[in-house]
PDB file of C-alpha atoms in Angstrom:
ATOM      1  CA  UNK A   1      31.900  34.938 169.060  1.00  0.00           C
ATOM      2  CA  UNK A   2      33.081  34.858 165.609  1.00  0.00           C
ATOM      3  CA  UNK A   3      36.824  35.869 165.133  1.00  0.00           C
ATOM      4  CA  UNK A   4      37.895  38.492 162.621  1.00  0.00           C
ATOM      5  CA  UNK A   5      39.941  36.243 161.099  1.00  0.00           C
ATOM      6  CA  UNK A   6      37.013  34.591 159.990  1.00  0.00           C
ATOM      7  CA  UNK A   7      36.269  37.674 157.757  1.00  0.00           C
ATOM      8  CA  UNK A   8      38.135  38.294 154.712  1.00  0.00           C
ATOM      9  CA  UNK A   9      38.983  42.264 153.890  1.00  0.00           C
ATOM     10  CA  UNK A  10      40.196  43.289 150.264  1.00  0.00           C
ATOM     11  CA  UNK A  11      41.729  46.671 149.995  1.00  0.00           C
ATOM     12  CA  UNK A  12      41.790  48.380 146.836  1.00  0.00           C
ATOM     13  CA  UNK A  13      45.140  50.262 146.745  1.00  0.00           C
ATOM     14  CA  UNK A  14      46.689  48.846 149.973  1.00  0.00           C
ATOM     15  CA  UNK A  15      49.933  49.451 149.273  1.00  0.00           C
ATOM     16  CA  UNK A  16      49.818  53.513 149.073  1.00  0.00           C
ATOM     17  CA  UNK A  17      50.457  55.898 151.827  1.00  0.00           C
ATOM     18  CA  UNK A  18      46.900  55.300 153.320  1.00  0.00           C
ATOM     19  CA  UNK A  19      46.657  51.824 152.304  1.00  0.00           C
ATOM     20  CA  UNK A  20      49.827  50.480 154.365  1.00  0.00           C
ATOM     21  CA  UNK A  21      48.177  52.336 157.651  1.00  0.00           C
ATOM     22  CA  UNK A  22      45.110  50.684 156.584  1.00  0.00           C
ATOM     23  CA  UNK A  23      46.369  47.236 156.249  1.00  0.00           C
ATOM     24  CA  UNK A  24      48.575  47.387 159.819  1.00  0.00           C
ATOM     25  CA  UNK A  25      45.365  48.324 161.534  1.00  0.00           C
ATOM     26  CA  UNK A  26      43.303  45.558 160.229  1.00  0.00           C
ATOM     27  CA  UNK A  27      46.117  43.113 160.840  1.00  0.00           C
ATOM     28  CA  UNK A  28      46.069  44.327 164.480  1.00  0.00           C
ATOM     29  CA  UNK A  29      42.163  43.495 164.803  1.00  0.00           C
ATOM     30  CA  UNK A  30      43.036  39.890 163.374  1.00  0.00           C
ATOM     31  CA  UNK A  31      41.019  40.500 159.774  1.00  0.00           C
ATOM     32  CA  UNK A  32      42.296  38.270 156.755  1.00  0.00           C
ATOM     33  CA  UNK A  33      43.617  41.097 154.512  1.00  0.00           C
ATOM     34  CA  UNK A  34      43.687  40.675 150.618  1.00  0.00           C
ATOM     35  CA  UNK A  35      45.239  43.798 149.220  1.00  0.00           C
ATOM     36  CA  UNK A  36      44.653  44.458 145.462  1.00  0.00           C
ATOM     37  CA  UNK A  37      47.483  46.492 143.287  1.00  0.00           C
ATOM     38  CA  UNK A  38      48.299  46.763 140.193  1.00  0.00           C
ATOM     39  CA  UNK A  39      51.843  45.805 140.929  1.00  0.00           C
ATOM     40  CA  UNK A  40      51.585  42.748 143.414  1.00  0.00           C
ATOM     41  CA  UNK A  41      55.366  42.025 143.097  1.00  0.00           C
ATOM     42  CA  UNK A  42      56.177  45.480 144.378  1.00  0.00           C
ATOM     43  CA  UNK A  43      53.971  45.153 147.578  1.00  0.00           C
ATOM     44  CA  UNK A  44      55.599  42.503 149.407  1.00  0.00           C
ATOM     45  CA  UNK A  45      56.714  45.214 152.166  1.00  0.00           C
ATOM     46  CA  UNK A  46      52.966  44.707 153.311  1.00  0.00           C
ATOM     47  CA  UNK A  47      53.661  40.917 154.487  1.00  0.00           C
ATOM     48  CA  UNK A  48      55.209  41.643 158.138  1.00  0.00           C
ATOM     49  CA  UNK A  49      52.008  43.689 158.493  1.00  0.00           C
ATOM     50  CA  UNK A  50      50.352  40.931 159.977  1.00  0.00           C
ATOM     51  CA  UNK A  51      50.873  37.370 160.996  1.00  0.00           C
ATOM     52  CA  UNK A  52      52.097  34.377 158.784  1.00  0.00           C
ATOM     53  CA  UNK A  53      49.416  34.618 156.136  1.00  0.00           C
ATOM     54  CA  UNK A  54      47.474  37.189 157.418  1.00  0.00           C
ATOM     55  CA  UNK A  55      47.999  39.471 154.212  1.00  0.00           C
ATOM     56  CA  UNK A  56      48.092  38.490 150.719  1.00  0.00           C
ATOM     57  CA  UNK A  57      48.608  40.502 147.580  1.00  0.00           C
ATOM     58  CA  UNK A  58      46.706  39.965 144.137  1.00  0.00           C
ATOM     59  CA  UNK A  59      46.699  41.926 140.863  1.00  0.00           C
ATOM     60  CA  UNK A  60      43.957  44.262 140.236  1.00  0.00           C
ATOM     61  CA  UNK A  61      43.233  47.653 137.897  1.00  0.00           C
ATOM     62  CA  UNK A  62      40.139  49.810 138.382  1.00  0.00           C
ATOM     63  CA  UNK A  63      40.497  50.356 134.770  1.00  0.00           C
ATOM     64  CA  UNK A  64      39.590  46.466 134.203  1.00  0.00           C
ATOM     65  CA  UNK A  65      36.689  45.203 135.732  1.00  0.00           C
ATOM     66  CA  UNK A  66      37.264  41.387 135.362  1.00  0.00           C
ATOM     67  CA  UNK A  67      39.957  41.753 137.463  1.00  0.00           C
ATOM     68  CA  UNK A  68      38.105  43.723 140.311  1.00  0.00           C
ATOM     69  CA  UNK A  69      35.509  41.101 140.417  1.00  0.00           C
ATOM     70  CA  UNK A  70      37.907  38.382 140.655  1.00  0.00           C
ATOM     71  CA  UNK A  71      40.041  40.351 143.287  1.00  0.00           C
ATOM     72  CA  UNK A  72      37.235  40.740 145.853  1.00  0.00           C
ATOM     73  CA  UNK A  73      35.772  37.216 145.199  1.00  0.00           C
ATOM     74  CA  UNK A  74      34.461  35.814 148.608  1.00  0.00           C
ATOM     75  CA  UNK A  75      35.064  39.156 150.526  1.00  0.00           C
ATOM     76  CA  UNK A  76      32.799  39.691 153.285  1.00  0.00           C
ATOM     77  CA  UNK A  77      34.297  43.598 153.296  1.00  0.00           C
ATOM     78  CA  UNK A  78      35.564  46.007 150.507  1.00  0.00           C
ATOM     79  CA  UNK A  79      37.527  48.958 151.013  1.00  0.00           C
ATOM     80  CA  UNK A  80      38.509  51.308 148.399  1.00  0.00           C
ATOM     81  CA  UNK A  81      41.496  53.784 148.690  1.00  0.00           C
ATOM     82  CA  UNK A  82      42.199  54.262 144.877  1.00  0.00           C
ATOM     83  CA  UNK A  83      43.316  57.578 144.490  1.00  0.00           C
ATOM     84  CA  UNK A  84      45.725  60.262 142.586  1.00  0.00           C
ATOM     85  CA  UNK A  85      46.914  63.170 143.119  1.00  0.00           C
ATOM     86  CA  UNK A  86      48.177  63.926 139.620  1.00  0.00           C
ATOM     87  CA  UNK A  87      47.133  62.509 136.151  1.00  0.00           C
ATOM     88  CA  UNK A  88      49.133  60.813 133.775  1.00  0.00           C
ATOM     89  CA  UNK A  89      48.476  58.613 130.804  1.00  0.00           C
ATOM     90  CA  UNK A  90      45.439  56.335 131.105  1.00  0.00           C
ATOM     91  CA  UNK A  91      45.299  57.401 134.795  1.00  0.00           C
ATOM     92  CA  UNK A  92      42.940  60.215 134.609  1.00  0.00           C
ATOM     93  CA  UNK A  93      40.981  61.614 137.660  1.00  0.00           C
ATOM     94  CA  UNK A  94      37.959  60.237 136.106  1.00  0.00           C
ATOM     95  CA  UNK A  95      39.278  56.536 135.102  1.00  0.00           C
ATOM     96  CA  UNK A  96      40.394  55.856 138.599  1.00  0.00           C
ATOM     97  CA  UNK A  97      38.130  58.085 141.245  1.00  0.00           C
ATOM     98  CA  UNK A  98      34.930  58.246 139.294  1.00  0.00           C
ATOM     99  CA  UNK A  99      34.599  55.189 137.062  1.00  0.00           C
ATOM    100  CA  UNK A 100      37.093  53.260 139.094  1.00  0.00           C
ATOM    101  CA  UNK A 101      35.094  53.805 141.793  1.00  0.00           C
ATOM    102  CA  UNK A 102      31.648  52.637 140.394  1.00  0.00           C
ATOM    103  CA  UNK A 103      33.593  49.541 139.270  1.00  0.00           C
ATOM    104  CA  UNK A 104      34.366  48.384 142.789  1.00  0.00           C
ATOM    105  CA  UNK A 105      30.974  49.562 144.165  1.00  0.00           C
ATOM    106  CA  UNK A 106      29.350  47.447 141.638  1.00  0.00           C
ATOM    107  CA  UNK A 107      31.499  44.546 141.835  1.00  0.00           C
ATOM    108  CA  UNK A 108      30.729  44.900 145.772  1.00  0.00           C
ATOM    109  CA  UNK A 109      27.244  44.724 145.494  1.00  0.00           C
ATOM    110  CA  UNK A 110      27.207  41.674 143.069  1.00  0.00           C
ATOM    111  CA  UNK A 111      29.587  40.016 145.707  1.00  0.00           C
ATOM    112  CA  UNK A 112      27.307  41.104 148.539  1.00  0.00           C
ATOM    113  CA  UNK A 113      30.038  42.505 150.353  1.00  0.00           C
ATOM    114  CA  UNK A 114      30.247  45.827 152.828  1.00  0.00           C
ATOM    115  CA  UNK A 115      31.416  48.616 151.018  1.00  0.00           C
ATOM    116  CA  UNK A 116      34.132  51.620 152.602  1.00  0.00           C
ATOM    117  CA  UNK A 117      35.141  53.870 150.244  1.00  0.00           C
ATOM    118  CA  UNK A 118      37.649  56.545 150.553  1.00  0.00           C
ATOM    119  CA  UNK A 119      37.084  60.082 148.949  1.00  0.00           C
ATOM    120  CA  UNK A 120      38.306  63.718 150.117  1.00  0.00           C
ATOM    121  CA  UNK A 121      36.977  66.788 151.692  1.00  0.00           C
ATOM    122  CA  UNK A 122      35.961  69.108 148.666  1.00  0.00           C
ATOM    123  CA  UNK A 123      34.728  66.438 146.562  1.00  0.00           C
ATOM    124  CA  UNK A 124      32.103  68.554 144.569  1.00  0.00           C
ATOM    125  CA  UNK A 125      30.258  68.035 141.531  1.00  0.00           C
ATOM    126  CA  UNK A 126      30.277  71.929 140.568  1.00  0.00           C
ATOM    127  CA  UNK A 127      33.890  72.100 141.666  1.00  0.00           C
ATOM    128  CA  UNK A 128      36.622  73.843 138.859  1.00  0.00           C
ATOM    129  CA  UNK A 129      38.677  71.196 140.194  1.00  0.00           C
ATOM    130  CA  UNK A 130      38.694  68.180 137.848  1.00  0.00           C
ATOM    131  CA  UNK A 131      40.190  66.011 141.174  1.00  0.00           C
ATOM    132  CA  UNK A 132      37.467  67.095 143.263  1.00  0.00           C
ATOM    133  CA  UNK A 133      34.574  66.896 140.461  1.00  0.00           C
ATOM    134  CA  UNK A 134      35.795  63.305 139.820  1.00  0.00           C
ATOM    135  CA  UNK A 135      35.882  62.527 143.787  1.00  0.00           C
ATOM    136  CA  UNK A 136      32.365  63.748 144.300  1.00  0.00           C
ATOM    137  CA  UNK A 137      31.333  61.387 141.285  1.00  0.00           C
ATOM    138  CA  UNK A 138      33.000  58.221 142.573  1.00  0.00           C
ATOM    139  CA  UNK A 139      30.804  59.094 145.901  1.00  0.00           C
ATOM    140  CA  UNK A 140      27.675  59.493 143.718  1.00  0.00           C
ATOM    141  CA  UNK A 141      28.275  56.150 142.094  1.00  0.00           C
ATOM    142  CA  UNK A 142      29.241  54.385 145.301  1.00  0.00           C
ATOM    143  CA  UNK A 143      25.960  55.127 146.914  1.00  0.00           C
ATOM    144  CA  UNK A 144      24.102  54.410 143.662  1.00  0.00           C
ATOM    145  CA  UNK A 145      25.299  51.056 143.541  1.00  0.00           C
ATOM    146  CA  UNK A 146      25.879  50.519 147.696  1.00  0.00           C
ATOM    147  CA  UNK A 147      23.899  52.656 149.542  1.00  0.00           C
ATOM    148  CA  UNK A 148      24.724  51.392 152.611  1.00  0.00           C
ATOM    149  CA  UNK A 149      28.218  52.250 151.896  1.00  0.00           C
ATOM    150  CA  UNK A 150      30.103  54.239 154.184  1.00  0.00           C
ATOM    151  CA  UNK A 151      32.021  57.312 152.800  1.00  0.00           C
ATOM    152  CA  UNK A 152      35.191  58.894 154.542  1.00  0.00           C
ATOM    153  CA  UNK A 153      36.368  62.547 153.670  1.00  0.00           C
ATOM    154  CA  UNK A 154      39.423  62.944 155.007  1.00  0.00           C
ATOM    155  CA  UNK A 155      41.379  66.490 154.853  1.00  0.00           C
ATOM    156  CA  UNK A 156      45.266  66.733 154.005  1.00  0.00           C
ATOM    157  CA  UNK A 157      46.780  63.823 155.317  1.00  0.00           C
ATOM    158  CA  UNK A 158      50.061  63.847 157.102  1.00  0.00           C
ATOM    159  CA  UNK A 159      52.512  61.098 158.413  1.00  0.00           C
ATOM    160  CA  UNK A 160      55.729  59.114 157.819  1.00  0.00           C
ATOM    161  CA  UNK A 161      55.878  59.028 153.738  1.00  0.00           C
ATOM    162  CA  UNK A 162      53.260  61.450 152.971  1.00  0.00           C
ATOM    163  CA  UNK A 163      53.519  63.906 150.057  1.00  0.00           C
ATOM    164  CA  UNK A 164      52.865  66.723 152.284  1.00  0.00           C
ATOM    165  CA  UNK A 165      54.766  67.691 154.649  1.00  0.00           C
ATOM    166  CA  UNK A 166      57.632  65.710 153.418  1.00  0.00           C
ATOM    167  CA  UNK A 167      57.406  67.780 150.281  1.00  0.00           C
ATOM    168  CA  UNK A 168      57.679  71.638 151.911  1.00  0.00           C
ATOM    169  CA  UNK A 169      60.573  69.889 154.212  1.00  0.00           C
ATOM    170  CA  UNK A 170      62.648  68.843 151.138  1.00  0.00           C
ATOM    171  CA  UNK A 171      61.842  71.873 149.494  1.00  0.00           C
ATOM    172  CA  UNK A 172      63.027  74.033 152.383  1.00  0.00           C
ATOM    173  CA  UNK A 173      66.244  71.936 152.343  1.00  0.00           C
ATOM    174  CA  UNK A 174      67.120  72.677 148.944  1.00  0.00           C
ATOM    175  CA  UNK A 175      66.071  76.080 148.573  1.00  0.00           C
ATOM    176  CA  UNK A 176      66.541  79.261 151.072  1.00  0.00           C
ATOM    177  CA  UNK A 177      62.938  80.965 149.503  1.00  0.00           C
ATOM    178  CA  UNK A 178      59.733  79.258 149.640  1.00  0.00           C
ATOM    179  CA  UNK A 179      57.086  79.957 147.286  1.00  0.00           C
ATOM    180  CA  UNK A 180      53.575  80.400 149.274  1.00  0.00           C
ATOM    181  CA  UNK A 181      50.442  79.662 147.269  1.00  0.00           C
ATOM    182  CA  UNK A 182      47.464  80.116 149.260  1.00  0.00           C
ATOM    183  CA  UNK A 183      48.553  81.499 152.346  1.00  0.00           C
ATOM    184  CA  UNK A 184      45.378  82.004 154.142  1.00  0.00           C
ATOM    185  CA  UNK A 185      43.553  79.003 152.893  1.00  0.00           C
ATOM    186  CA  UNK A 186      42.501  76.781 155.831  1.00  0.00           C
ATOM    187  CA  UNK A 187      43.184  73.234 156.092  1.00  0.00           C
ATOM    188  CA  UNK A 188      42.843  70.709 159.009  1.00  0.00           C
ATOM    189  CA  UNK A 189      45.481  68.049 158.684  1.00  0.00           C
ATOM    190  CA  UNK A 190      44.815  64.588 159.916  1.00  0.00           C
ATOM    191  CA  UNK A 191      46.997  62.249 161.025  1.00  0.00           C
ATOM    192  CA  UNK A 192      46.979  59.331 158.678  1.00  0.00           C
ATOM    193  CA  UNK A 193      46.863  56.676 161.652  1.00  0.00           C
ATOM    194  CA  UNK A 194      43.819  58.400 162.767  1.00  0.00           C
ATOM    195  CA  UNK A 195      41.826  57.803 159.439  1.00  0.00           C
ATOM    196  CA  UNK A 196      43.243  54.400 159.173  1.00  0.00           C
ATOM    197  CA  UNK A 197      41.525  53.826 162.544  1.00  0.00           C
ATOM    198  CA  UNK A 198      38.299  55.133 161.429  1.00  0.00           C
ATOM    199  CA  UNK A 199      38.359  52.763 158.740  1.00  0.00           C
ATOM    200  CA  UNK A 200      38.926  49.920 160.495  1.00  0.00           C
ATOM    201  CA  UNK A 201      36.355  50.979 162.988  1.00  0.00           C
ATOM    202  CA  UNK A 202      34.308  51.045 159.864  1.00  0.00           C
ATOM    203  CA  UNK A 203      35.178  47.469 159.047  1.00  0.00           C
ATOM    204  CA  UNK A 204      34.178  46.543 162.763  1.00  0.00           C
ATOM    205  CA  UNK A 205      30.467  47.945 162.238  1.00  0.00           C
ATOM    206  CA  UNK A 206      31.070  51.230 164.550  1.00  0.00           C
ATOM    207  CA  UNK A 207      30.416  53.471 161.613  1.00  0.00           C
ATOM    208  CA  UNK A 208      26.810  54.784 159.952  1.00  0.00           C
ATOM    209  CA  UNK A 209      25.782  52.759 156.814  1.00  0.00           C
ATOM    210  CA  UNK A 210      25.236  55.076 154.064  1.00  0.00           C
ATOM    211  CA  UNK A 211      26.616  57.945 156.146  1.00  0.00           C
ATOM    212  CA  UNK A 212      29.398  60.680 154.815  1.00  0.00           C
ATOM    213  CA  UNK A 213      32.003  61.239 157.384  1.00  0.00           C
ATOM    214  CA  UNK A 214      34.648  64.162 157.090  1.00  0.00           C
ATOM    215  CA  UNK A 215      37.747  63.642 159.377  1.00  0.00           C
ATOM    216  CA  UNK A 216      40.053  66.397 160.267  1.00  0.00           C
ATOM    217  CA  UNK A 217      42.571  66.548 162.608  1.00  0.00           C
ATOM    218  CA  UNK A 218      42.287  68.919 166.015  1.00  0.00           C
ATOM    219  CA  UNK A 219      43.602  72.164 164.587  1.00  0.00           C
ATOM    220  CA  UNK A 220      42.374  74.155 161.518  1.00  0.00           C
ATOM    221  CA  UNK A 221      45.463  75.973 160.112  1.00  0.00           C
ATOM    222  CA  UNK A 222      46.462  78.262 157.185  1.00  0.00           C
ATOM    223  CA  UNK A 223      48.869  77.274 154.543  1.00  0.00           C
ATOM    224  CA  UNK A 224      51.256  79.493 155.983  1.00  0.00           C
ATOM    225  CA  UNK A 225      50.989  78.224 159.642  1.00  0.00           C
ATOM    226  CA  UNK A 226      51.558  74.844 158.445  1.00  0.00           C
ATOM    227  CA  UNK A 227      54.725  75.848 156.607  1.00  0.00           C
ATOM    228  CA  UNK A 228      55.986  77.548 159.264  1.00  0.00           C
ATOM    229  CA  UNK A 229      55.364  74.519 161.845  1.00  0.00           C
ATOM    230  CA  UNK A 230      57.172  72.450 159.761  1.00  0.00           C
ATOM    231  CA  UNK A 231      59.942  75.234 159.171  1.00  0.00           C
ATOM    232  CA  UNK A 232      59.952  75.181 162.802  1.00  0.00           C
ATOM    233  CA  UNK A 233      60.629  70.986 163.225  1.00  0.00           C
ATOM    234  CA  UNK A 234      62.972  71.158 160.993  1.00  0.00           C
ATOM    235  CA  UNK A 235      65.150  73.796 162.331  1.00  0.00           C
ATOM    236  CA  UNK A 236      64.842  75.861 158.773  1.00  0.00           C
ATOM    237  CA  UNK A 237      64.943  79.868 158.515  1.00  0.00           C
ATOM    238  CA  UNK A 238      63.184  80.294 155.166  1.00  0.00           C
ATOM    239  CA  UNK A 239      61.806  83.203 153.413  1.00  0.00           C
ATOM    240  CA  UNK A 240      57.937  82.832 152.317  1.00  0.00           C
ATOM    241  CA  UNK A 241      57.067  84.722 149.565  1.00  0.00           C
ATOM    242  CA  UNK A 242      53.466  84.511 148.826  1.00  0.00           C
ATOM    243  CA  UNK A 243      52.256  83.868 145.553  1.00  0.00           C
ATOM    244  CA  UNK A 244      48.817  85.063 143.453  1.00  0.00           C
ATOM    245  CA  UNK A 245      46.599  82.342 142.380  1.00  0.00           C
ATOM    246  CA  UNK A 246      47.045  83.701 138.941  1.00  0.00           C
ATOM    247  CA  UNK A 247      51.080  83.545 138.696  1.00  0.00           C
ATOM    248  CA  UNK A 248      50.944  80.208 140.417  1.00  0.00           C
ATOM    249  CA  UNK A 249      48.707  78.516 137.716  1.00  0.00           C
ATOM    250  CA  UNK A 250      51.177  80.054 135.360  1.00  0.00           C
ATOM    251  CA  UNK A 251      53.925  78.684 136.875  1.00  0.00           C
ATOM    252  CA  UNK A 252      52.053  75.782 137.420  1.00  0.00           C
ATOM    253  CA  UNK A 253      51.598  75.136 133.434  1.00  0.00           C
ATOM    254  CA  UNK A 254      55.648  74.367 133.426  1.00  0.00           C
ATOM    255  CA  UNK A 255      55.974  72.882 136.621  1.00  0.00           C
ATOM    256  CA  UNK A 256      53.486  70.010 135.783  1.00  0.00           C
ATOM    257  CA  UNK A 257      56.193  68.458 133.821  1.00  0.00           C
ATOM    258  CA  UNK A 258      58.903  68.888 136.599  1.00  0.00           C
ATOM    259  CA  UNK A 259      60.059  65.789 139.171  1.00  0.00           C
ATOM    260  CA  UNK A 260      59.469  65.023 142.776  1.00  0.00           C
ATOM    261  CA  UNK A 261      58.655  67.885 145.313  1.00  0.00           C
ATOM    262  CA  UNK A 262      59.205  70.754 142.285  1.00  0.00           C
ATOM    263  CA  UNK A 263      55.918  69.234 140.914  1.00  0.00           C
ATOM    264  CA  UNK A 264      53.098  71.418 140.682  1.00  0.00           C
ATOM    265  CA  UNK A 265      49.747  71.182 138.432  1.00  0.00           C
ATOM    266  CA  UNK A 266      47.089  73.968 137.685  1.00  0.00           C
ATOM    267  CA  UNK A 267      44.792  71.869 139.145  1.00  0.00           C
ATOM    268  CA  UNK A 268      46.343  71.592 142.516  1.00  0.00           C
ATOM    269  CA  UNK A 269      46.345  75.501 142.575  1.00  0.00           C
ATOM    270  CA  UNK A 270      42.545  75.431 141.824  1.00  0.00           C
ATOM    271  CA  UNK A 271      42.616  73.208 145.135  1.00  0.00           C
ATOM    272  CA  UNK A 272      44.186  75.588 146.790  1.00  0.00           C
ATOM    273  CA  UNK A 273      41.673  78.307 146.345  1.00  0.00           C
ATOM    274  CA  UNK A 274      39.323  76.609 148.189  1.00  0.00           C
ATOM    275  CA  UNK A 275      39.366  75.876 152.679  1.00  0.00           C
ATOM    276  CA  UNK A 276      39.833  72.205 153.307  1.00  0.00           C
ATOM    277  CA  UNK A 277      38.127  71.858 156.671  1.00  0.00           C
ATOM    278  CA  UNK A 278      35.627  69.370 158.107  1.00  0.00           C
ATOM    279  CA  UNK A 279      31.943  71.422 157.430  1.00  0.00           C
ATOM    280  CA  UNK A 280      29.548  72.249 160.631  1.00  0.00           C
ATOM    281  CA  UNK A 281      27.032  70.074 158.877  1.00  0.00           C
ATOM    282  CA  UNK A 282      29.600  66.837 159.476  1.00  0.00           C
ATOM    283  CA  UNK A 283      30.225  67.981 163.292  1.00  0.00           C
ATOM    284  CA  UNK A 284      26.879  68.295 164.086  1.00  0.00           C
ATOM    285  CA  UNK A 285      25.714  65.154 162.874  1.00  0.00           C
ATOM    286  CA  UNK A 286      28.351  63.571 164.504  1.00  0.00           C
ATOM    287  CA  UNK A 287      29.965  62.345 161.676  1.00  0.00           C
ATOM    288  CA  UNK A 288      33.740  63.186 162.217  1.00  0.00           C
ATOM    289  CA  UNK A 289      36.539  61.440 163.772  1.00  0.00           C
ATOM    290  CA  UNK A 290      35.265  62.555 167.088  1.00  0.00           C
ATOM    291  CA  UNK A 291      31.857  61.279 166.366  1.00  0.00           C
ATOM    292  CA  UNK A 292      33.766  57.808 166.302  1.00  0.00           C
ATOM    293  CA  UNK A 293      35.252  58.143 169.758  1.00  0.00           C
ATOM    294  CA  UNK A 294      38.488  58.768 168.213  1.00  0.00           C
ATOM    295  CA  UNK A 295      41.014  61.706 169.774  1.00  0.00           C
ATOM    296  CA  UNK A 296      42.852  63.200 166.931  1.00  0.00           C
ATOM    297  CA  UNK A 297      46.702  63.548 166.896  1.00  0.00           C
ATOM    298  CA  UNK A 298      47.900  67.040 166.128  1.00  0.00           C
ATOM    299  CA  UNK A 299      50.849  67.948 163.437  1.00  0.00           C
ATOM    300  CA  UNK A 300      52.900  69.243 166.080  1.00  0.00           C
ATOM    301  CA  UNK A 301      52.690  66.097 167.724  1.00  0.00           C
ATOM    302  CA  UNK A 302      53.392  63.959 165.241  1.00  0.00           C
ATOM    303  CA  UNK A 303      55.445  65.413 162.734  1.00  0.00           C
ATOM    304  CA  UNK A 304      58.815  65.836 164.793  1.00  0.00           C
ATOM    305  CA  UNK A 305      58.894  61.945 164.958  1.00  0.00           C
ATOM    306  CA  UNK A 306      59.792  61.825 160.870  1.00  0.00           C
ATOM    307  CA  UNK A 307      60.638  65.306 160.153  1.00  0.00           C
ATOM    308  CA  UNK A 308      63.736  65.412 162.072  1.00  0.00           C
ATOM    309  CA  UNK A 309      65.384  63.673 159.127  1.00  0.00           C
ATOM    310  CA  UNK A 310      65.375  67.195 157.239  1.00  0.00           C
ATOM    311  CA  UNK A 311      67.279  69.043 160.147  1.00  0.00           C
ATOM    312  CA  UNK A 312      70.703  69.775 159.213  1.00  0.00           C
ATOM    313  CA  UNK A 313      72.195  67.562 161.837  1.00  0.00           C
ATOM    314  CA  UNK A 314      69.424  64.813 162.132  1.00  0.00           C
ATOM    315  CA  UNK A 315      67.626  63.814 164.999  1.00  0.00           C
ATOM    316  CA  UNK A 316      70.417  65.205 167.387  1.00  0.00           C
ATOM    317  CA  UNK A 317      70.187  68.825 166.050  1.00  0.00           C
ATOM    318  CA  UNK A 318      69.230  70.672 169.235  1.00  0.00           C
ATOM    319  CA  UNK A 319      66.214  72.602 168.323  1.00  0.00           C
ATOM    320  CA  UNK A 320      66.019  76.310 168.125  1.00  0.00           C
ATOM    321  CA  UNK A 321      64.272  78.550 170.914  1.00  0.00           C
TER     322      UNK A 321
END
């Protein structure tokens, strides 16, 4: 049997939140990993993810096809994780998540490499959200170039260094009042480690070619329930003030220029108007984490392992009952 060390997997976007988890998952399975990022000199922290020489970083920018073609040369499998939550300069949703995805797919097809593409639940060509529309365009371009590609659509992901649970925990530390946008919008938070396992399984050949998987956690929670869970974990008592989508969109016109946890864009408000859960069709077809044989971890089981730092006395604080 051939060793996985003979298989070269190129990961575009391997230095991001999901990317570093995918790199670790691939290294544990002994694949050779090439990480293609815009700033490889800033991705040195990925080296300890594997054995000496197992992880190699190279420069690539999805807006420049030649760099993409060079980055995936001689690859057996290509994984595209590149995505952005907000736009800035030349990094627009369309440039990164639509045309960028097409560039990777065409290069993978030319190289004869298998392709795994990560999109998002809510990807919809008819969506009023530019983010969701660009994700759908990226999926269509990928399947047009590589019909056998496997696509994963995760719900909102949580885990150490996420921009979701950490963001609300940071806001709760700063303010006694938390504005609540989309209080009853339903989500299915999924642990980033489970998504990385699914992607590694696809590299192993365990996922269906040409299929689109929807990845969600074990619980469907409203936005209010998620924030309440974060407050309970961090032992913070904060007033939750629901905002209408109209008011939230008005505030976002200004907060889109704010730094850090305060940043909120009009497009993010639009996304919050719609549920972000695994569809019944995906469940029926077995195109889920469960369909891959992965037992999803819950927010309650994982988040306390890293959100303790937002408690007033850190990990040594006794939780309220």
